DNA sequence: CAATACCAAGCAAGCGCTTGGTTTGTAAAC
DNA sequence: GTTTACAAACCAAGCGCTTGCTTGGTATTG
């Protein structure tokens, strides 16, 4: 319950996780040249789509010439892959921590929903949207690579949902529920605007958890 | 209840609706040159994405030269728009009929969920996937046009969900629920494979309705 | 002084779309 | 029942432009 004392409803320090991932060279420092490019790339890819974003757009966004991009990345697709890979790495770590901080399965699920909503609608939102909508722009080889990382991420969800099923709190199939949740939560990028007031992220989390019939213990 | 006697769980004759829409020139005859092209275009756009599909691909799919396409459509984008517009027209009509065939609000919602799952995973599935994933490839002007048609479609859902809310059967906000449902149902295109056995469309509909806590009257 | 980061210029390929001309379908005119 | 007329459907060729990426060279940095 102590985790809920955090005003942002974040049970873990996202920044500390980021720092350790940077130290392990698993994600780029947002202040580095590479990190800035990936952030701008995520924004452009989300706004215009991968195909409509040219290497000249990407270069201009960080103030260099288009040819200079290829000093940092071998191909344009490698940029897309890097955006996806680093985003999954970060969010997997954040979710793992959020989940471990919770005690009951019910609280763990709530933490996962809240964290996923944060990742979709917060800082990493642009990259998450890219992950959802630009999947087909990856080569099959890259898709396979990224898929491996996603499996780790998805296993977190399935563990918790399966536990809830075993405890009798969930009637439906965990796989089906997770997939419905994936769609429902991903789709929030297209309509949910917390900055415009109205529904807070915590309120949205409540609605999702309630929709699953898990609000009352 | 009589509607459920239909083995396909379709409360209305989809083919008759299609015929009347063709007669009104609101959708193209699938056997016409235009109709065939739009079907192939939907398939290609879904499989490779709009940008990666060239006019040469489109032409080859129906066995003509690329230049000949522009006898039927002024631009490539017009093809994308036509796919979307005709799909929305057909599905709006099907859903309206499915809804009107049901009596209670609960049954109406079930009919809508079932019909949307059918439109996403059945004959019009390719075009529905295009509608979801290729939205940004439309020019803003075209987006506005298509949005008007979508609003009609969405009004159907909101009417039913609002009625359920008024009846006390639904606790959450109708707008939020509809949006969650949009995401959850759209996302089924990425994983739901009814032909591989397992979950039937009716079974999936049950799970969705149950997830909303509306299974028991 | 070496490695890293960048620029200026441009190439080859592929893109949407245009052009001018030919075939095909249809139906009235003789 | 053949001829004439004409539009719709299509082909062959290719134009102009943009694309991802390369190349050879120049700053910058530790």
Short mmCIF file of C-alpha atoms (C1' of nucleotides) in Angstrom, two decimals:
data_model
loop_
_atom_site.label_atom_id
_atom_site.label_comp_id
_atom_site.label_asym_id
_atom_site.label_seq_id
_atom_site.Cartn_x
_atom_site.Cartn_y
_atom_site.Cartn_z
CA UNK A 1 0.00 0.00 0.00
CA UNK A 2 2.97 2.27 0.65
CA UNK A 3 3.60 2.42 -3.05
CA UNK A 4 0.38 4.35 -3.50
CA UNK A 5 1.76 7.18 -1.43
CA UNK A 6 3.75 8.25 -4.46
CA UNK A 7 1.88 11.23 -5.89
CA UNK A 8 2.44 10.02 -9.43
CA UNK A 9 1.14 6.58 -8.55
CA UNK A 10 4.46 5.21 -9.67
CA UNK A 11 5.61 2.51 -7.31
CA UNK A 12 9.19 2.74 -8.49
CA UNK A 13 11.73 5.35 -9.36
CA UNK A 14 11.71 5.27 -13.12
CA UNK A 15 14.77 7.48 -13.34
CA UNK A 16 16.94 5.17 -11.28
CA UNK A 17 16.01 2.26 -13.51
CA UNK A 18 16.87 4.33 -16.55
CA UNK A 19 20.26 5.22 -15.08
CA UNK A 20 21.18 1.62 -14.43
CA UNK A 21 20.08 0.58 -17.92
CA UNK A 22 22.24 3.33 -19.38
CA UNK A 23 25.16 2.12 -17.29
CA UNK A 24 24.66 -1.37 -18.68
CA UNK A 25 24.54 0.05 -22.19
CA UNK A 26 21.07 -1.37 -22.73
CA UNK A 27 19.49 1.97 -23.53
CA UNK A 28 21.03 5.23 -24.75
CA UNK A 29 21.47 8.25 -22.58
CA UNK A 30 18.74 10.70 -23.65
CA UNK A 31 21.31 13.49 -23.54
CA UNK A 32 23.74 11.75 -25.89
CA UNK A 33 23.65 12.33 -29.62
CA UNK A 34 22.28 8.86 -30.16
CA UNK A 35 19.64 9.27 -27.47
CA UNK A 36 18.44 12.59 -28.85
CA UNK A 37 18.17 11.13 -32.32
CA UNK A 38 16.16 8.16 -31.08
CA UNK A 39 13.77 10.45 -29.23
CA UNK A 40 13.25 12.63 -32.28
CA UNK A 41 12.90 9.55 -34.46
CA UNK A 42 10.19 8.16 -32.20
CA UNK A 43 8.31 11.45 -32.42
CA UNK A 44 8.61 11.67 -36.20
CA UNK A 45 7.76 8.01 -36.75
CA UNK A 46 4.65 8.38 -34.62
CA UNK A 47 3.56 11.64 -36.22
CA UNK A 48 4.20 10.82 -39.85
CA UNK A 49 4.82 7.10 -39.92
CA UNK A 50 8.13 5.39 -40.59
CA UNK A 51 7.87 5.37 -44.39
CA UNK A 52 6.87 9.00 -44.67
CA UNK A 53 9.73 10.07 -42.43
CA UNK A 54 12.85 10.57 -44.54
CA UNK A 55 16.42 10.37 -43.38
CA UNK A 56 16.56 14.07 -44.18
CA UNK A 57 13.72 14.68 -41.72
CA UNK A 58 15.53 12.71 -39.06
CA UNK A 59 18.80 14.54 -39.65
CA UNK A 60 17.15 17.94 -39.62
CA UNK A 61 15.44 17.15 -36.33
CA UNK A 62 18.82 16.85 -34.62
CA UNK A 63 20.55 19.48 -36.72
CA UNK A 64 22.91 17.46 -38.87
CA UNK A 65 23.16 16.49 -42.53
CA UNK A 66 21.32 13.42 -43.73
CA UNK A 67 24.50 11.59 -44.66
CA UNK A 68 25.88 12.04 -41.15
CA UNK A 69 23.13 9.81 -39.79
CA UNK A 70 24.89 6.82 -41.27
CA UNK A 71 27.83 7.39 -39.03
CA UNK A 72 25.60 6.42 -36.09
CA UNK A 73 23.33 3.87 -37.75
CA UNK A 74 24.04 1.63 -40.70
CA UNK A 75 20.51 1.85 -42.12
CA UNK A 76 17.29 3.72 -41.54
CA UNK A 77 15.63 0.55 -40.35
CA UNK A 78 18.27 0.16 -37.66
CA UNK A 79 17.00 3.42 -36.19
CA UNK A 80 13.46 2.05 -36.05
CA UNK A 81 14.69 -1.15 -34.45
CA UNK A 82 16.72 0.76 -31.87
CA UNK A 83 13.67 2.83 -30.93
CA UNK A 84 11.67 -0.33 -30.36
CA UNK A 85 14.36 -2.35 -28.61
CA UNK A 86 15.32 0.36 -26.15
CA UNK A 87 11.69 1.11 -25.38
CA UNK A 88 10.91 -2.51 -24.60
CA UNK A 89 14.01 -2.82 -22.45
CA UNK A 90 13.11 0.24 -20.41
CA UNK A 91 9.47 -0.66 -19.98
CA UNK A 92 10.17 -4.26 -19.12
CA UNK A 93 12.48 -3.11 -16.34
CA UNK A 94 9.98 -0.54 -15.07
CA UNK A 95 7.16 -3.07 -15.06
CA UNK A 96 9.22 -5.71 -13.38
CA UNK A 97 10.03 -3.31 -10.60
CA UNK A 98 6.45 -2.06 -10.34
CA UNK A 99 5.20 -5.61 -10.09
CA UNK A 100 7.72 -6.74 -7.54
CA UNK A 101 6.83 -3.79 -5.36
CA UNK A 102 3.25 -5.03 -5.10
CA UNK A 103 2.20 -7.83 -2.80
CA UNK A 104 -1.02 -9.47 -3.94
CA UNK A 105 -1.74 -10.60 -7.47
CA UNK A 106 -4.49 -8.03 -7.58
CA UNK A 107 -2.09 -5.23 -6.71
CA UNK A 108 0.45 -6.57 -9.16
CA UNK A 109 -2.10 -6.38 -11.96
CA UNK A 110 -3.05 -2.89 -10.97
CA UNK A 111 0.61 -1.93 -11.01
CA UNK A 112 1.04 -3.43 -14.48
CA UNK A 113 -2.00 -1.62 -15.87
CA UNK A 114 -0.91 1.65 -14.35
CA UNK A 115 2.65 1.24 -15.57
CA UNK A 116 1.58 0.35 -19.08
CA UNK A 117 -0.72 3.34 -19.23
CA UNK A 118 2.19 5.48 -18.07
CA UNK A 119 4.53 4.03 -20.67
CA UNK A 120 1.95 4.54 -23.41
CA UNK A 121 0.90 8.02 -22.42
CA UNK A 122 4.00 9.34 -20.69
CA UNK A 123 7.59 9.97 -21.69
CA UNK A 124 7.94 6.82 -23.77
CA UNK A 125 4.53 7.26 -25.38
CA UNK A 126 5.87 8.20 -28.78
CA UNK A 127 8.08 5.14 -28.89
CA UNK A 128 5.27 2.90 -27.67
CA UNK A 129 3.00 4.16 -30.44
CA UNK A 130 5.75 3.34 -32.91
CA UNK A 131 5.96 -0.14 -31.44
CA UNK A 132 2.26 -0.65 -32.09
CA UNK A 133 1.78 1.02 -35.45
CA UNK A 134 5.10 0.59 -37.23
CA UNK A 135 5.61 -3.09 -36.57
CA UNK A 136 5.30 -4.10 -40.21
CA UNK A 137 7.98 -1.64 -41.26
CA UNK A 138 10.57 -3.85 -39.60
CA UNK A 139 12.24 -6.53 -41.66
CA UNK A 140 11.29 -10.06 -40.66
CA UNK A 141 14.72 -10.60 -39.13
CA UNK A 142 14.33 -7.55 -36.93
CA UNK A 143 10.78 -8.52 -36.04
CA UNK A 144 12.05 -11.82 -34.71
CA UNK A 145 14.65 -10.07 -32.59
CA UNK A 146 12.21 -7.62 -31.10
CA UNK A 147 9.67 -10.37 -30.57
CA UNK A 148 12.05 -12.16 -28.22
CA UNK A 149 12.19 -9.08 -26.02
CA UNK A 150 8.42 -8.71 -26.14
CA UNK A 151 8.00 -12.27 -24.94
CA UNK A 152 9.79 -11.42 -21.71
CA UNK A 153 7.52 -8.44 -21.30
CA UNK A 154 4.41 -10.46 -21.99
CA UNK A 155 5.47 -13.19 -19.59
CA UNK A 156 5.18 -10.68 -16.77
CA UNK A 157 1.54 -10.14 -17.61
CA UNK A 158 0.70 -13.77 -18.08
CA UNK A 159 2.27 -14.73 -14.76
CA UNK A 160 0.06 -12.29 -12.90
CA UNK A 161 -3.09 -13.08 -14.86
CA UNK A 162 -2.55 -16.81 -14.44
CA UNK A 163 -2.12 -16.35 -10.72
CA UNK A 164 -5.40 -14.42 -10.59
CA UNK A 165 -7.03 -17.21 -12.54
CA UNK A 166 -5.71 -19.81 -10.11
CA UNK A 167 -6.93 -17.74 -7.19
CA UNK A 168 -10.39 -17.74 -8.74
CA UNK A 169 -10.45 -13.96 -9.13
CA UNK A 170 -10.42 -14.16 -12.91
CA UNK A 171 -12.85 -16.27 -14.89
CA UNK A 172 -11.75 -15.61 -18.47
CA UNK A 173 -8.69 -17.05 -20.16
CA UNK A 174 -5.49 -15.19 -19.19
CA UNK A 175 -4.22 -15.17 -22.77
CA UNK A 176 -7.44 -13.68 -24.06
CA UNK A 177 -7.59 -11.12 -21.29
CA UNK A 178 -4.00 -10.05 -21.87
CA UNK A 179 -4.65 -9.60 -25.54
CA UNK A 180 -7.80 -7.61 -24.94
CA UNK A 181 -5.85 -5.46 -22.51
CA UNK A 182 -3.04 -4.96 -24.99
CA UNK A 183 -5.50 -3.62 -27.52
CA UNK A 184 -7.50 -1.54 -25.09
CA UNK A 185 -4.45 0.03 -23.44
CA UNK A 186 -2.54 0.60 -26.68
CA UNK A 187 -5.54 2.29 -28.19
CA UNK A 188 -5.50 4.93 -25.47
CA UNK A 189 -2.72 6.69 -27.39
CA UNK A 190 -5.31 7.63 -29.97
CA UNK A 191 -7.71 9.35 -27.60
CA UNK A 192 -6.49 9.69 -24.01
CA UNK A 193 -5.24 13.18 -23.25
CA UNK A 194 -4.56 13.43 -19.50
CA UNK A 195 -3.22 16.96 -19.84
CA UNK A 196 -6.64 18.16 -20.94
CA UNK A 197 -8.03 17.32 -17.55
CA UNK A 198 -10.87 14.93 -17.07
CA UNK A 199 -9.71 11.42 -16.41
CA UNK A 200 -6.45 10.97 -14.52
CA UNK A 201 -4.24 8.02 -15.21
CA UNK A 202 -5.18 6.59 -11.86
CA UNK A 203 -8.85 7.02 -12.70
CA UNK A 204 -8.33 5.26 -15.99
CA UNK A 205 -6.52 2.45 -14.22
CA UNK A 206 -9.51 2.13 -11.91
CA UNK A 207 -11.88 1.83 -14.82
CA UNK A 208 -9.77 -0.87 -16.43
CA UNK A 209 -9.43 -2.89 -13.26
CA UNK A 210 -13.15 -2.48 -12.60
CA UNK A 211 -13.91 -3.61 -16.13
CA UNK A 212 -12.18 -6.88 -15.28
CA UNK A 213 -14.32 -7.26 -12.20
CA UNK A 214 -11.28 -7.04 -9.94
CA UNK A 215 -12.01 -3.80 -8.13
CA UNK A 216 -13.21 -5.35 -4.84
CA UNK A 217 -10.98 -7.81 -3.02
CA UNK B 1 -33.56 -14.92 -29.10
CA UNK B 2 -34.60 -16.13 -32.51
CA UNK B 3 -31.65 -14.37 -34.02
CA UNK B 4 -29.34 -16.76 -32.24
CA UNK B 5 -30.78 -19.64 -34.21
CA UNK B 6 -28.65 -18.53 -37.11
CA UNK B 7 -25.69 -20.91 -37.16
CA UNK B 8 -23.29 -18.09 -37.92
CA UNK B 9 -24.66 -16.00 -35.10
CA UNK B 10 -25.42 -13.32 -37.64
CA UNK B 11 -28.77 -11.77 -36.92
CA UNK B 12 -29.02 -10.27 -40.37
CA UNK B 13 -28.39 -11.28 -43.93
CA UNK B 14 -25.16 -9.50 -44.73
CA UNK B 15 -25.42 -10.30 -48.39
CA UNK B 16 -28.78 -8.60 -48.80
CA UNK B 17 -27.43 -5.48 -47.20
CA UNK B 18 -24.45 -5.56 -49.54
CA UNK B 19 -26.74 -5.91 -52.56
CA UNK B 20 -28.84 -2.91 -51.59
CA UNK B 21 -25.73 -0.81 -50.97
CA UNK B 22 -24.41 -1.77 -54.38
CA UNK B 23 -27.73 -0.77 -55.92
CA UNK B 24 -27.47 2.62 -54.24
CA UNK B 25 -23.91 2.95 -55.54
CA UNK B 26 -22.58 3.31 -52.02
CA UNK B 27 -20.19 0.38 -52.32
CA UNK B 28 -18.66 -1.28 -55.37
CA UNK B 29 -19.76 -4.65 -56.67
CA UNK B 30 -16.98 -7.07 -55.63
CA UNK B 31 -17.18 -8.61 -59.11
CA UNK B 32 -16.63 -5.33 -60.92
CA UNK B 33 -13.17 -4.16 -61.93
CA UNK B 34 -13.30 -1.46 -59.28
CA UNK B 35 -14.47 -3.85 -56.59
CA UNK B 36 -11.76 -6.36 -57.35
CA UNK B 37 -9.11 -3.68 -57.23
CA UNK B 38 -10.34 -2.41 -53.86
CA UNK B 39 -10.30 -5.92 -52.42
CA UNK B 40 -6.75 -6.54 -53.62
CA UNK B 41 -5.73 -3.10 -52.40
CA UNK B 42 -7.10 -3.83 -48.93
CA UNK B 43 -5.14 -7.07 -48.84
CA UNK B 44 -1.91 -5.44 -49.99
CA UNK B 45 -2.28 -2.42 -47.74
CA UNK B 46 -2.82 -4.69 -44.76
CA UNK B 47 0.04 -7.03 -45.61
CA UNK B 48 2.69 -4.51 -46.60
CA UNK B 49 1.32 -1.18 -45.48
CA UNK B 50 0.10 1.62 -47.72
CA UNK B 51 3.46 3.26 -48.33
CA UNK B 52 5.24 0.04 -49.14
CA UNK B 53 2.56 -0.94 -51.62
CA UNK B 54 3.38 0.58 -55.00
CA UNK B 55 0.92 1.37 -57.76
CA UNK B 56 2.77 -1.30 -59.71
CA UNK B 57 1.90 -3.83 -57.00
CA UNK B 58 -1.73 -2.79 -57.11
CA UNK B 59 -1.87 -2.99 -60.90
CA UNK B 60 -0.17 -6.38 -60.98
CA UNK B 61 -2.63 -7.74 -58.44
CA UNK B 62 -5.49 -7.17 -60.86
CA UNK B 63 -3.49 -7.86 -64.00
CA UNK B 64 -3.16 -4.44 -65.62
CA UNK B 65 -0.41 -1.90 -66.18
CA UNK B 66 0.35 0.61 -63.46
CA UNK B 67 -0.67 3.56 -65.58
CA UNK B 68 -4.08 2.04 -66.22
CA UNK B 69 -4.91 2.40 -62.54
CA UNK B 70 -5.25 6.11 -63.01
CA UNK B 71 -8.10 5.60 -65.36
CA UNK B 72 -10.14 4.36 -62.37
CA UNK B 73 -8.67 6.49 -59.60
CA UNK B 74 -7.08 9.90 -59.83
CA UNK B 75 -4.44 9.20 -57.17
CA UNK B 76 -3.13 6.33 -55.10
CA UNK B 77 -4.55 7.93 -52.00
CA UNK B 78 -8.01 7.89 -53.54
CA UNK B 79 -7.76 4.10 -53.57
CA UNK B 80 -6.99 4.04 -49.87
CA UNK B 81 -9.87 6.39 -49.16
CA UNK B 82 -12.25 4.28 -51.21
CA UNK B 83 -11.26 1.16 -49.28
CA UNK B 84 -12.00 2.91 -46.03
CA UNK B 85 -15.20 4.65 -47.06
CA UNK B 86 -16.82 1.59 -48.56
CA UNK B 87 -15.87 -0.54 -45.58
CA UNK B 88 -17.39 1.89 -43.12
CA UNK B 89 -20.56 2.16 -45.19
CA UNK B 90 -21.00 -1.59 -45.32
CA UNK B 91 -20.25 -2.17 -41.66
CA UNK B 92 -22.43 0.67 -40.48
CA UNK B 93 -25.34 -0.83 -42.38
CA UNK B 94 -24.67 -4.34 -41.07
CA UNK B 95 -24.39 -3.11 -37.50
CA UNK B 96 -27.49 -0.98 -37.71
CA UNK B 97 -29.44 -4.03 -38.87
CA UNK B 98 -27.89 -6.29 -36.25
CA UNK B 99 -28.76 -3.82 -33.55
CA UNK B 100 -32.31 -3.24 -34.67
CA UNK B 101 -32.90 -6.98 -34.71
CA UNK B 102 -32.16 -7.16 -30.98
CA UNK B 103 -34.64 -6.17 -28.30
CA UNK B 104 -32.93 -5.30 -25.04
CA UNK B 105 -29.95 -2.99 -24.70
CA UNK B 106 -27.96 -5.95 -23.48
CA UNK B 107 -28.76 -7.93 -26.62
CA UNK B 108 -28.05 -4.92 -28.77
CA UNK B 109 -24.57 -4.61 -27.27
CA UNK B 110 -23.96 -8.30 -27.77
CA UNK B 111 -25.05 -7.93 -31.39
CA UNK B 112 -22.67 -4.99 -31.86
CA UNK B 113 -19.72 -6.83 -30.35
CA UNK B 114 -20.43 -9.90 -32.43
CA UNK B 115 -20.87 -7.88 -35.60
CA UNK B 116 -17.70 -5.91 -35.05
CA UNK B 117 -15.72 -9.08 -34.42
CA UNK B 118 -17.16 -10.46 -37.62
CA UNK B 119 -16.27 -7.35 -39.62
CA UNK B 120 -12.74 -7.36 -38.19
CA UNK B 121 -12.09 -11.05 -38.61
CA UNK B 122 -14.36 -11.96 -41.52
CA UNK B 123 -14.68 -10.90 -45.14
CA UNK B 124 -14.00 -7.22 -44.51
CA UNK B 125 -11.14 -7.96 -42.13
CA UNK B 126 -8.41 -6.78 -44.44
CA UNK B 127 -10.13 -3.47 -45.01
CA UNK B 128 -10.84 -3.03 -41.30
CA UNK B 129 -7.18 -3.57 -40.51
CA UNK B 130 -6.34 -0.89 -43.07
CA UNK B 131 -8.81 1.42 -41.37
CA UNK B 132 -7.00 0.97 -38.08
CA UNK B 133 -3.37 0.92 -39.14
CA UNK B 134 -3.23 3.15 -42.21
CA UNK B 135 -5.18 6.08 -40.86
CA UNK B 136 -2.22 8.45 -40.95
CA UNK B 137 -1.56 7.73 -44.60
CA UNK B 138 -4.72 9.64 -45.49
CA UNK B 139 -4.44 13.35 -46.18
CA UNK B 140 -6.06 15.53 -43.58
CA UNK B 141 -8.87 16.39 -45.96
CA UNK B 142 -9.65 12.72 -46.52
CA UNK B 143 -9.38 12.02 -42.82
CA UNK B 144 -12.07 14.58 -42.16
CA UNK B 145 -14.35 12.97 -44.74
CA UNK B 146 -13.91 9.48 -43.37
CA UNK B 147 -14.27 10.75 -39.82
CA UNK B 148 -17.79 11.93 -40.59
CA UNK B 149 -18.76 8.43 -41.60
CA UNK B 150 -17.10 6.97 -38.52
CA UNK B 151 -19.10 9.28 -36.30
CA UNK B 152 -22.31 7.68 -37.52
CA UNK B 153 -20.86 4.30 -36.79
CA UNK B 154 -19.70 5.33 -33.34
CA UNK B 155 -23.07 6.87 -32.51
CA UNK B 156 -24.59 3.41 -32.75
CA UNK B 157 -22.30 2.18 -30.01
CA UNK B 158 -22.70 5.17 -27.78
CA UNK B 159 -26.49 4.99 -27.98
CA UNK B 160 -26.47 1.42 -26.72
CA UNK B 161 -23.81 1.96 -24.07
CA UNK B 162 -25.56 5.07 -22.80
CA UNK B 163 -28.82 3.15 -22.55
CA UNK B 164 -27.06 0.47 -20.52
CA UNK B 165 -25.62 3.14 -18.29
CA UNK B 166 -29.07 4.67 -17.75
CA UNK B 167 -30.46 1.24 -16.96
CA UNK B 168 -27.78 0.84 -14.32
CA UNK B 169 -26.22 -2.18 -16.03
CA UNK B 170 -23.02 -0.30 -16.80
CA UNK B 171 -21.02 1.59 -14.22
CA UNK B 172 -18.14 2.97 -16.25
CA UNK B 173 -18.30 5.90 -18.63
CA UNK B 174 -19.80 4.92 -22.03
CA UNK B 175 -17.19 6.91 -23.93
CA UNK B 176 -14.33 5.23 -22.10
CA UNK B 177 -15.88 1.79 -22.49
CA UNK B 178 -16.40 2.29 -26.20
CA UNK B 179 -12.82 3.32 -26.64
CA UNK B 180 -11.51 0.39 -24.67
CA UNK B 181 -13.70 -1.86 -26.77
CA UNK B 182 -12.47 -0.29 -29.98
CA UNK B 183 -8.91 -1.07 -29.01
CA UNK B 184 -9.60 -4.53 -27.66
CA UNK B 185 -11.70 -5.60 -30.65
CA UNK B 186 -9.45 -4.02 -33.28
CA UNK B 187 -6.45 -5.72 -31.75
CA UNK B 188 -7.99 -9.14 -32.36
CA UNK B 189 -6.83 -8.88 -35.98
CA UNK B 190 -3.29 -9.33 -34.72
CA UNK B 191 -3.89 -12.58 -32.86
CA UNK B 192 -7.36 -14.08 -33.26
CA UNK B 193 -7.40 -16.95 -35.77
CA UNK B 194 -10.83 -18.62 -35.62
CA UNK B 195 -9.93 -21.01 -38.42
CA UNK B 196 -7.28 -22.59 -36.22
CA UNK B 197 -9.94 -23.85 -33.89
CA UNK B 198 -10.05 -22.97 -30.24
CA UNK B 199 -12.16 -19.94 -29.57
CA UNK B 200 -15.21 -19.38 -31.76
CA UNK B 201 -16.40 -15.90 -32.54
CA UNK B 202 -19.40 -16.49 -30.33
CA UNK B 203 -17.10 -17.64 -27.54
CA UNK B 204 -15.00 -14.52 -27.94
CA UNK B 205 -18.13 -12.39 -27.86
CA UNK B 206 -19.08 -14.09 -24.61
CA UNK B 207 -15.75 -13.28 -23.06
CA UNK B 208 -16.00 -9.64 -24.07
CA UNK B 209 -19.53 -9.25 -22.74
CA UNK B 210 -18.51 -11.07 -19.57
CA UNK B 211 -15.53 -8.77 -19.19
CA UNK B 212 -17.95 -5.86 -19.04
CA UNK B 213 -19.93 -7.61 -16.32
CA UNK B 214 -22.99 -7.82 -18.54
CA UNK B 215 -23.23 -11.57 -18.93
CA UNK B 216 -26.08 -12.14 -16.45
CA UNK B 217 -29.29 -10.18 -16.78
"C1'" DC C 1 47.72 12.51 -33.81
"C1'" DA C 2 44.38 9.27 -33.98
"C1'" DA C 3 39.63 8.54 -33.47
"C1'" DT C 4 35.21 10.40 -33.70
"C1'" DA C 5 31.81 13.30 -35.64
"C1'" DC C 6 30.38 15.70 -39.14
"C1'" DC C 7 29.66 18.16 -44.08
"C1'" DA C 8 28.92 18.74 -49.17
"C1'" DA C 9 27.82 16.58 -53.08
"C1'" DG C 10 25.68 13.32 -55.54
"C1'" DC C 11 24.49 8.46 -57.33
"C1'" DA C 12 21.39 4.69 -58.50
"C1'" DA C 13 17.00 3.06 -57.89
"C1'" DG C 14 12.29 3.38 -57.22
"C1'" DC C 15 8.35 6.20 -56.80
"C1'" DG C 16 3.62 8.33 -58.35
"C1'" DC C 17 1.81 9.84 -62.21
"C1'" DT C 18 1.46 11.48 -67.37
"C1'" DT C 19 1.31 10.91 -72.13
"C1'" DG C 20 -0.08 9.37 -76.73
"C1'" DG C 21 -1.85 5.85 -78.84
"C1'" DT C 22 -4.36 1.10 -79.33
"C1'" DT C 23 -7.92 -2.30 -78.22
"C1'" DT C 24 -12.50 -3.52 -76.67
"C1'" DG C 25 -17.37 -3.14 -75.78
"C1'" DT C 26 -21.81 -1.23 -77.20
"C1'" DA C 27 -25.30 0.55 -79.77
"C1'" DA C 28 -27.26 3.41 -83.18
"C1'" DA C 29 -27.31 4.09 -88.50
"C1'" DC C 30 -27.70 2.29 -92.70
"C1'" DG D 1 -26.29 -7.80 -90.69
"C1'" DT D 2 -22.83 -5.14 -91.62
"C1'" DT D 3 -20.91 -0.53 -90.88
"C1'" DT D 4 -19.93 3.50 -88.32
"C1'" DA D 5 -19.24 6.04 -84.22
"C1'" DC D 6 -17.50 6.78 -79.77
"C1'" DA D 7 -16.40 6.21 -75.14
"C1'" DA D 8 -14.33 3.29 -71.78
"C1'" DA D 9 -10.47 0.39 -70.72
"C1'" DC D 10 -6.08 -0.48 -71.30
"C1'" DC D 11 -0.83 -0.55 -72.85
"C1'" DA D 12 4.08 0.97 -73.53
"C1'" DA D 13 7.13 4.19 -72.44
"C1'" DG D 14 9.08 7.25 -69.66
"C1'" DC D 15 9.37 11.93 -67.04
"C1'" DG D 16 10.55 14.34 -62.99
"C1'" DC D 17 11.31 13.86 -58.45
"C1'" DT D 18 12.45 11.78 -53.99
"C1'" DT D 19 14.44 8.20 -51.65
"C1'" DG D 20 18.15 5.66 -48.82
"C1'" DC D 21 22.69 5.56 -48.84
"C1'" DT D 22 27.86 6.44 -50.39
"C1'" DT D 23 31.93 8.89 -50.97
"C1'" DG D 24 35.86 11.80 -50.03
"C1'" DG D 25 37.14 15.17 -47.38
"C1'" DT D 26 37.21 18.45 -43.12
"C1'" DA D 27 36.57 19.91 -38.38
"C1'" DT D 28 36.54 18.64 -33.40
"C1'" DT D 29 38.00 16.36 -29.37
"C1'" DG D 30 40.71 13.98 -25.85
#
